[in-house]
Amino acid sequence: MNSISFGQTFNSLASALAQPEKVVVLNLSGKNISALPQAFSQFTKLQTLILNDNEISEFPSQILSCTNLKVLQLTGNKIKQLPKEIAVLQNLEELEIGFNELSVLPEEITAIKKLSKLNLTHNSFSSLPESFAQLSQLTILDLSYNLFAALPNAVLQLPNLKTLDVTYNKELKLNNIKAGNLPMLKLLQLKGTAISDSETLKLNYVIPDCLLVF
């Protein structure tokens, strides 16, 4: 395997482990990885970890030692559950975990107060934790291609959400939204949902500054 490193960005686990103190960005996408070595805990300066399109079925506990992590991408794996210990990643700002086999988010994820972008596309979610509204810094939320029949009330209470994608939640209706919900929302993507014409009119009234895309 060829190792490529540009300063503090590494594309090979072997080269990263040879210089763990220099690793800030680690991109291991498409490497057929199913687990991470215990030595992963050496990456104390790691801020961006990209593990997309691998064979990971269990969330690697080694990631939890990387407490400076700001960006974590695990899209396109086989992960069925996130551990409650994910809350130790207090510096995490972006979590991308689409195209997995998830149906439940742990309540503890709402303790990650810096989280601003969360991508849950192509999973099997039908609900979210009641404390989800505590993610007050969340600005981008992708819930597309899941199993929501209604938008969770906790989502409606997110104070700084600007972009929300709920496309292809085929049973989704939005009859629970009301004036005052989602005050900062600018883009709502709705293609492939069960939203009626009357609900669309209501949306235009209660979130007038938001672009609705069907």
PDB file of C-alpha atoms in Angstrom:
ATOM      1  CA  MET A   1       0.000   0.000   0.000  1.00  0.00           C
ATOM      2  CA  ASN A   2       1.381   3.387  -0.948  1.00  0.00           C
ATOM      3  CA  SER A   3       1.481   5.924   1.828  1.00  0.00           C
ATOM      4  CA  ILE A   4       0.825   9.551   1.068  1.00  0.00           C
ATOM      5  CA  SER A   5       1.284  12.319   3.585  1.00  0.00           C
ATOM      6  CA  PHE A   6       1.061  16.045   3.072  1.00  0.00           C
ATOM      7  CA  GLY A   7       2.312  17.694   6.226  1.00  0.00           C
ATOM      8  CA  GLN A   8      -0.229  16.689   8.832  1.00  0.00           C
ATOM      9  CA  THR A   9      -2.610  14.867   6.482  1.00  0.00           C
ATOM     10  CA  PHE A  10      -2.196  11.099   6.147  1.00  0.00           C
ATOM     11  CA  ASN A  11      -3.857   8.618   3.801  1.00  0.00           C
ATOM     12  CA  SER A  12      -2.193   5.490   5.151  1.00  0.00           C
ATOM     13  CA  LEU A  13      -2.553   3.943   8.594  1.00  0.00           C
ATOM     14  CA  ALA A  14       0.998   2.584   8.478  1.00  0.00           C
ATOM     15  CA  SER A  15       2.553   5.982   7.778  1.00  0.00           C
ATOM     16  CA  ALA A  16       0.318   7.618  10.389  1.00  0.00           C
ATOM     17  CA  LEU A  17       1.359   5.128  13.072  1.00  0.00           C
ATOM     18  CA  ALA A  18       4.998   5.866  12.251  1.00  0.00           C
ATOM     19  CA  GLN A  19       4.465   9.550  13.130  1.00  0.00           C
ATOM     20  CA  PRO A  20       1.423   9.615  15.426  1.00  0.00           C
ATOM     21  CA  GLU A  21       2.274  12.974  16.954  1.00  0.00           C
ATOM     22  CA  LYS A  22       1.981  14.647  13.526  1.00  0.00           C
ATOM     23  CA  VAL A  23      -1.403  13.254  12.539  1.00  0.00           C
ATOM     24  CA  VAL A  24      -4.105  15.940  12.367  1.00  0.00           C
ATOM     25  CA  VAL A  25      -6.097  14.652   9.369  1.00  0.00           C
ATOM     26  CA  LEU A  26      -6.397  10.925   8.635  1.00  0.00           C
ATOM     27  CA  ASN A  27      -8.278   9.708   5.556  1.00  0.00           C
ATOM     28  CA  LEU A  28      -8.723   5.928   5.443  1.00  0.00           C
ATOM     29  CA  SER A  29     -11.705   5.761   3.082  1.00  0.00           C
ATOM     30  CA  GLY A  30     -12.199   2.633   1.010  1.00  0.00           C
ATOM     31  CA  LYS A  31      -9.482   0.571   2.685  1.00  0.00           C
ATOM     32  CA  ASN A  32     -11.650  -2.464   3.543  1.00  0.00           C
ATOM     33  CA  ILE A  33     -11.116  -1.708   7.226  1.00  0.00           C
ATOM     34  CA  SER A  34     -13.262  -3.672   9.682  1.00  0.00           C
ATOM     35  CA  ALA A  35     -11.522  -2.657  12.926  1.00  0.00           C
ATOM     36  CA  LEU A  36      -8.905  -0.228  14.210  1.00  0.00           C
ATOM     37  CA  PRO A  37      -5.708  -1.129  16.077  1.00  0.00           C
ATOM     38  CA  GLN A  38      -5.296  -0.323  19.772  1.00  0.00           C
ATOM     39  CA  ALA A  39      -2.378   1.929  18.794  1.00  0.00           C
ATOM     40  CA  PHE A  40      -4.980   4.310  17.352  1.00  0.00           C
ATOM     41  CA  SER A  41      -5.105   5.972  20.754  1.00  0.00           C
ATOM     42  CA  GLN A  42      -1.694   7.505  19.970  1.00  0.00           C
ATOM     43  CA  PHE A  43      -3.340  10.048  17.637  1.00  0.00           C
ATOM     44  CA  THR A  44      -3.802  12.637  20.361  1.00  0.00           C
ATOM     45  CA  LYS A  45      -3.757  15.573  17.901  1.00  0.00           C
ATOM     46  CA  LEU A  46      -6.202  14.048  15.415  1.00  0.00           C
ATOM     47  CA  GLN A  47      -8.910  16.525  14.370  1.00  0.00           C
ATOM     48  CA  THR A  48     -10.383  14.970  11.206  1.00  0.00           C
ATOM     49  CA  LEU A  49     -10.975  11.232  10.764  1.00  0.00           C
ATOM     50  CA  ILE A  50     -12.470   9.901   7.530  1.00  0.00           C
ATOM     51  CA  LEU A  51     -13.418   6.214   7.491  1.00  0.00           C
ATOM     52  CA  ASN A  52     -16.020   6.228   4.721  1.00  0.00           C
ATOM     53  CA  ASP A  53     -16.773   3.143   2.610  1.00  0.00           C
ATOM     54  CA  ASN A  54     -15.210   0.483   4.780  1.00  0.00           C
ATOM     55  CA  GLU A  55     -16.438  -2.727   6.436  1.00  0.00           C
ATOM     56  CA  ILE A  56     -16.896  -1.438   9.980  1.00  0.00           C
ATOM     57  CA  SER A  57     -19.839  -3.072  11.771  1.00  0.00           C
ATOM     58  CA  GLU A  58     -19.109  -1.932  15.331  1.00  0.00           C
ATOM     59  CA  PHE A  59     -18.221   1.637  16.277  1.00  0.00           C
ATOM     60  CA  PRO A  60     -14.458   1.517  16.983  1.00  0.00           C
ATOM     61  CA  SER A  61     -13.908   2.291  20.664  1.00  0.00           C
ATOM     62  CA  GLN A  62     -10.400   3.512  19.825  1.00  0.00           C
ATOM     63  CA  ILE A  63     -11.944   6.653  18.308  1.00  0.00           C
ATOM     64  CA  LEU A  64     -13.132   7.670  21.773  1.00  0.00           C
ATOM     65  CA  SER A  65      -9.550   8.345  22.847  1.00  0.00           C
ATOM     66  CA  CYS A  66      -9.228  11.024  20.128  1.00  0.00           C
ATOM     67  CA  THR A  67     -10.809  13.770  22.195  1.00  0.00           C
ATOM     68  CA  ASN A  68      -9.556  16.594  19.942  1.00  0.00           C
ATOM     69  CA  LEU A  69     -11.609  15.224  17.040  1.00  0.00           C
ATOM     70  CA  LYS A  70     -13.658  17.883  15.231  1.00  0.00           C
ATOM     71  CA  VAL A  71     -14.781  15.957  12.128  1.00  0.00           C
ATOM     72  CA  LEU A  72     -15.762  12.271  12.074  1.00  0.00           C
ATOM     73  CA  GLN A  73     -16.956  10.614   8.868  1.00  0.00           C
ATOM     74  CA  LEU A  74     -18.154   6.993   8.936  1.00  0.00           C
ATOM     75  CA  THR A  75     -20.448   7.039   5.905  1.00  0.00           C
ATOM     76  CA  GLY A  76     -20.951   3.765   4.047  1.00  0.00           C
ATOM     77  CA  ASN A  77     -20.205   1.159   6.694  1.00  0.00           C
ATOM     78  CA  LYS A  78     -22.326  -1.425   8.530  1.00  0.00           C
ATOM     79  CA  ILE A  79     -22.581   0.212  11.936  1.00  0.00           C
ATOM     80  CA  LYS A  80     -25.694  -0.781  13.878  1.00  0.00           C
ATOM     81  CA  GLN A  81     -25.209   1.200  17.080  1.00  0.00           C
ATOM     82  CA  LEU A  82     -23.400   4.248  18.437  1.00  0.00           C
ATOM     83  CA  PRO A  83     -22.014   3.920  21.968  1.00  0.00           C
ATOM     84  CA  LYS A  84     -23.230   6.241  24.706  1.00  0.00           C
ATOM     85  CA  GLU A  85     -19.550   6.995  25.341  1.00  0.00           C
ATOM     86  CA  ILE A  86     -19.515   9.049  22.120  1.00  0.00           C
ATOM     87  CA  ALA A  87     -20.282  11.968  24.435  1.00  0.00           C
ATOM     88  CA  VAL A  88     -16.564  12.124  25.358  1.00  0.00           C
ATOM     89  CA  LEU A  89     -15.927  13.656  21.910  1.00  0.00           C
ATOM     90  CA  GLN A  90     -16.729  17.106  23.253  1.00  0.00           C
ATOM     91  CA  ASN A  91     -14.922  18.944  20.444  1.00  0.00           C
ATOM     92  CA  LEU A  92     -16.823  17.201  17.646  1.00  0.00           C
ATOM     93  CA  GLU A  93     -18.389  19.658  15.195  1.00  0.00           C
ATOM     94  CA  GLU A  94     -19.301  17.377  12.265  1.00  0.00           C
ATOM     95  CA  LEU A  95     -20.574  13.797  12.385  1.00  0.00           C
ATOM     96  CA  GLU A  96     -21.356  12.016   9.126  1.00  0.00           C
ATOM     97  CA  ILE A  97     -22.731   8.536   9.613  1.00  0.00           C
ATOM     98  CA  GLY A  98     -25.050   8.006   6.666  1.00  0.00           C
ATOM     99  CA  PHE A  99     -25.453   4.730   4.780  1.00  0.00           C
ATOM    100  CA  ASN A 100     -25.183   2.530   7.864  1.00  0.00           C
ATOM    101  CA  GLU A 101     -27.655   0.302   9.743  1.00  0.00           C
ATOM    102  CA  LEU A 102     -28.615   2.637  12.567  1.00  0.00           C
ATOM    103  CA  SER A 103     -32.099   3.036  14.017  1.00  0.00           C
ATOM    104  CA  VAL A 104     -31.422   4.687  17.396  1.00  0.00           C
ATOM    105  CA  LEU A 105     -29.232   7.569  18.530  1.00  0.00           C
ATOM    106  CA  PRO A 106     -27.967   7.409  22.106  1.00  0.00           C
ATOM    107  CA  GLU A 107     -29.336  10.148  24.359  1.00  0.00           C
ATOM    108  CA  GLU A 108     -25.753  10.983  25.291  1.00  0.00           C
ATOM    109  CA  ILE A 109     -24.995  12.377  21.827  1.00  0.00           C
ATOM    110  CA  THR A 110     -26.837  15.534  22.838  1.00  0.00           C
ATOM    111  CA  ALA A 111     -23.995  16.308  25.264  1.00  0.00           C
ATOM    112  CA  ILE A 112     -21.763  17.163  22.281  1.00  0.00           C
ATOM    113  CA  LYS A 113     -22.582  20.861  22.437  1.00  0.00           C
ATOM    114  CA  LYS A 114     -20.288  21.952  19.581  1.00  0.00           C
ATOM    115  CA  LEU A 115     -21.963  19.690  17.009  1.00  0.00           C
ATOM    116  CA  SER A 116     -22.983  21.844  14.038  1.00  0.00           C
ATOM    117  CA  LYS A 117     -23.461  19.276  11.250  1.00  0.00           C
ATOM    118  CA  LEU A 118     -25.098  15.858  11.560  1.00  0.00           C
ATOM    119  CA  ASN A 119     -25.709  13.556   8.603  1.00  0.00           C
ATOM    120  CA  LEU A 120     -27.898  10.495   9.243  1.00  0.00           C
ATOM    121  CA  THR A 121     -29.015   9.807   5.655  1.00  0.00           C
ATOM    122  CA  HIS A 122     -29.866   6.273   4.511  1.00  0.00           C
ATOM    123  CA  ASN A 123     -30.416   4.632   7.890  1.00  0.00           C
ATOM    124  CA  SER A 124     -33.562   3.364   9.641  1.00  0.00           C
ATOM    125  CA  PHE A 125     -34.376   6.178  12.054  1.00  0.00           C
ATOM    126  CA  SER A 126     -38.006   6.863  12.937  1.00  0.00           C
ATOM    127  CA  SER A 127     -37.357   8.897  16.086  1.00  0.00           C
ATOM    128  CA  LEU A 128     -34.652  10.905  17.860  1.00  0.00           C
ATOM    129  CA  PRO A 129     -33.863  11.453  21.557  1.00  0.00           C
ATOM    130  CA  GLU A 130     -36.144  13.898  23.372  1.00  0.00           C
ATOM    131  CA  SER A 131     -33.052  15.859  24.405  1.00  0.00           C
ATOM    132  CA  PHE A 132     -32.052  16.408  20.753  1.00  0.00           C
ATOM    133  CA  ALA A 133     -33.039  20.081  21.024  1.00  0.00           C
ATOM    134  CA  GLN A 134     -30.050  20.565  23.330  1.00  0.00           C
ATOM    135  CA  LEU A 135     -27.830  20.517  20.226  1.00  0.00           C
ATOM    136  CA  SER A 136     -28.133  24.281  20.102  1.00  0.00           C
ATOM    137  CA  GLN A 137     -25.215  24.787  17.688  1.00  0.00           C
ATOM    138  CA  LEU A 138     -26.617  22.410  15.056  1.00  0.00           C
ATOM    139  CA  THR A 139     -27.020  24.241  11.734  1.00  0.00           C
ATOM    140  CA  ILE A 140     -27.164  21.370   9.202  1.00  0.00           C
ATOM    141  CA  LEU A 141     -29.215  18.199   9.718  1.00  0.00           C
ATOM    142  CA  ASP A 142     -29.687  15.484   7.098  1.00  0.00           C
ATOM    143  CA  LEU A 143     -32.445  12.985   7.918  1.00  0.00           C
ATOM    144  CA  SER A 144     -33.111  11.944   4.310  1.00  0.00           C
ATOM    145  CA  TYR A 145     -33.938   8.349   3.375  1.00  0.00           C
ATOM    146  CA  ASN A 146     -35.080   7.251   6.816  1.00  0.00           C
ATOM    147  CA  LEU A 147     -38.422   6.148   8.287  1.00  0.00           C
ATOM    148  CA  PHE A 148     -39.803   9.286   9.917  1.00  0.00           C
ATOM    149  CA  ALA A 149     -43.596   9.637   9.815  1.00  0.00           C
ATOM    150  CA  ALA A 150     -43.436  12.952  11.664  1.00  0.00           C
ATOM    151  CA  LEU A 151     -40.670  15.392  12.417  1.00  0.00           C
ATOM    152  CA  PRO A 152     -39.610  14.913  16.059  1.00  0.00           C
ATOM    153  CA  ASN A 153     -40.620  17.835  18.270  1.00  0.00           C
ATOM    154  CA  ALA A 154     -37.014  18.097  19.446  1.00  0.00           C
ATOM    155  CA  VAL A 155     -35.960  18.913  15.869  1.00  0.00           C
ATOM    156  CA  LEU A 156     -38.589  21.637  15.653  1.00  0.00           C
ATOM    157  CA  GLN A 157     -37.046  23.236  18.738  1.00  0.00           C
ATOM    158  CA  LEU A 158     -33.501  23.501  17.340  1.00  0.00           C
ATOM    159  CA  PRO A 159     -32.725  27.223  17.677  1.00  0.00           C
ATOM    160  CA  ASN A 160     -29.985  27.605  15.051  1.00  0.00           C
ATOM    161  CA  LEU A 161     -30.841  25.006  12.407  1.00  0.00           C
ATOM    162  CA  LYS A 162     -30.454  26.494   8.919  1.00  0.00           C
ATOM    163  CA  THR A 163     -30.625  23.473   6.602  1.00  0.00           C
ATOM    164  CA  LEU A 164     -32.884  20.440   7.055  1.00  0.00           C
ATOM    165  CA  ASP A 165     -33.150  17.563   4.580  1.00  0.00           C
ATOM    166  CA  VAL A 166     -36.013  15.095   5.066  1.00  0.00           C
ATOM    167  CA  THR A 167     -36.283  13.871   1.467  1.00  0.00           C
ATOM    168  CA  TYR A 168     -37.604  10.367   0.886  1.00  0.00           C
ATOM    169  CA  ASN A 169     -39.046   9.802   4.297  1.00  0.00           C
ATOM    170  CA  LYS A 170     -42.000   8.474   2.367  1.00  0.00           C
ATOM    171  CA  GLU A 171     -44.565   8.577   5.196  1.00  0.00           C
ATOM    172  CA  LEU A 172     -43.475  11.954   6.550  1.00  0.00           C
ATOM    173  CA  LYS A 173     -46.057  14.626   7.317  1.00  0.00           C
ATOM    174  CA  LEU A 174     -45.396  17.981   8.964  1.00  0.00           C
ATOM    175  CA  ASN A 175     -48.711  18.803  10.600  1.00  0.00           C
ATOM    176  CA  ASN A 176     -47.033  19.379  13.987  1.00  0.00           C
ATOM    177  CA  ILE A 177     -44.974  22.404  12.925  1.00  0.00           C
ATOM    178  CA  LYS A 178     -46.118  25.763  14.265  1.00  0.00           C
ATOM    179  CA  ALA A 179     -45.111  29.413  14.333  1.00  0.00           C
ATOM    180  CA  GLY A 180     -41.922  29.931  16.284  1.00  0.00           C
ATOM    181  CA  ASN A 181     -40.428  26.573  15.337  1.00  0.00           C
ATOM    182  CA  LEU A 182     -37.070  26.514  13.544  1.00  0.00           C
ATOM    183  CA  PRO A 183     -36.591  30.291  13.606  1.00  0.00           C
ATOM    184  CA  MET A 184     -33.304  30.239  11.654  1.00  0.00           C
ATOM    185  CA  LEU A 185     -34.276  27.694   8.981  1.00  0.00           C
ATOM    186  CA  LYS A 186     -33.400  28.797   5.442  1.00  0.00           C
ATOM    187  CA  LEU A 187     -33.639  25.550   3.441  1.00  0.00           C
ATOM    188  CA  LEU A 188     -36.056  22.639   3.866  1.00  0.00           C
ATOM    189  CA  GLN A 189     -35.803  19.766   1.386  1.00  0.00           C
ATOM    190  CA  LEU A 190     -39.028  17.769   1.134  1.00  0.00           C
ATOM    191  CA  LYS A 191     -38.938  15.685  -2.048  1.00  0.00           C
ATOM    192  CA  GLY A 192     -40.421  12.208  -1.754  1.00  0.00           C
ATOM    193  CA  THR A 193     -42.468  12.847   1.406  1.00  0.00           C
ATOM    194  CA  ALA A 194     -46.211  12.590   2.118  1.00  0.00           C
ATOM    195  CA  ILE A 195     -46.648  16.304   2.768  1.00  0.00           C
ATOM    196  CA  SER A 196     -49.999  17.611   1.514  1.00  0.00           C
ATOM    197  CA  ASP A 197     -50.775  20.864  -0.280  1.00  0.00           C
ATOM    198  CA  SER A 198     -52.399  22.240   2.868  1.00  0.00           C
ATOM    199  CA  GLU A 199     -49.285  21.446   4.888  1.00  0.00           C
ATOM    200  CA  THR A 200     -47.200  23.228   2.263  1.00  0.00           C
ATOM    201  CA  LEU A 201     -49.349  26.346   2.621  1.00  0.00           C
ATOM    202  CA  LYS A 202     -48.952  26.153   6.390  1.00  0.00           C
ATOM    203  CA  LEU A 203     -45.165  25.820   6.056  1.00  0.00           C
ATOM    204  CA  ASN A 204     -45.047  28.929   3.887  1.00  0.00           C
ATOM    205  CA  TYR A 205     -46.881  30.756   6.654  1.00  0.00           C
ATOM    206  CA  VAL A 206     -45.019  29.517   9.751  1.00  0.00           C
ATOM    207  CA  ILE A 207     -41.491  29.594   8.260  1.00  0.00           C
ATOM    208  CA  PRO A 208     -41.839  32.347   5.626  1.00  0.00           C
ATOM    209  CA  ASP A 209     -38.099  32.981   5.228  1.00  0.00           C
ATOM    210  CA  CYS A 210     -37.374  29.339   4.401  1.00  0.00           C
ATOM    211  CA  LEU A 211     -36.956  27.949   0.877  1.00  0.00           C
ATOM    212  CA  LEU A 212     -39.025  24.789   0.403  1.00  0.00           C
ATOM    213  CA  VAL A 213     -37.643  22.347  -2.168  1.00  0.00           C
ATOM    214  CA  PHE A 214     -39.823  19.516  -3.513  1.00  0.00           C
TER     215      PHE A 214
END
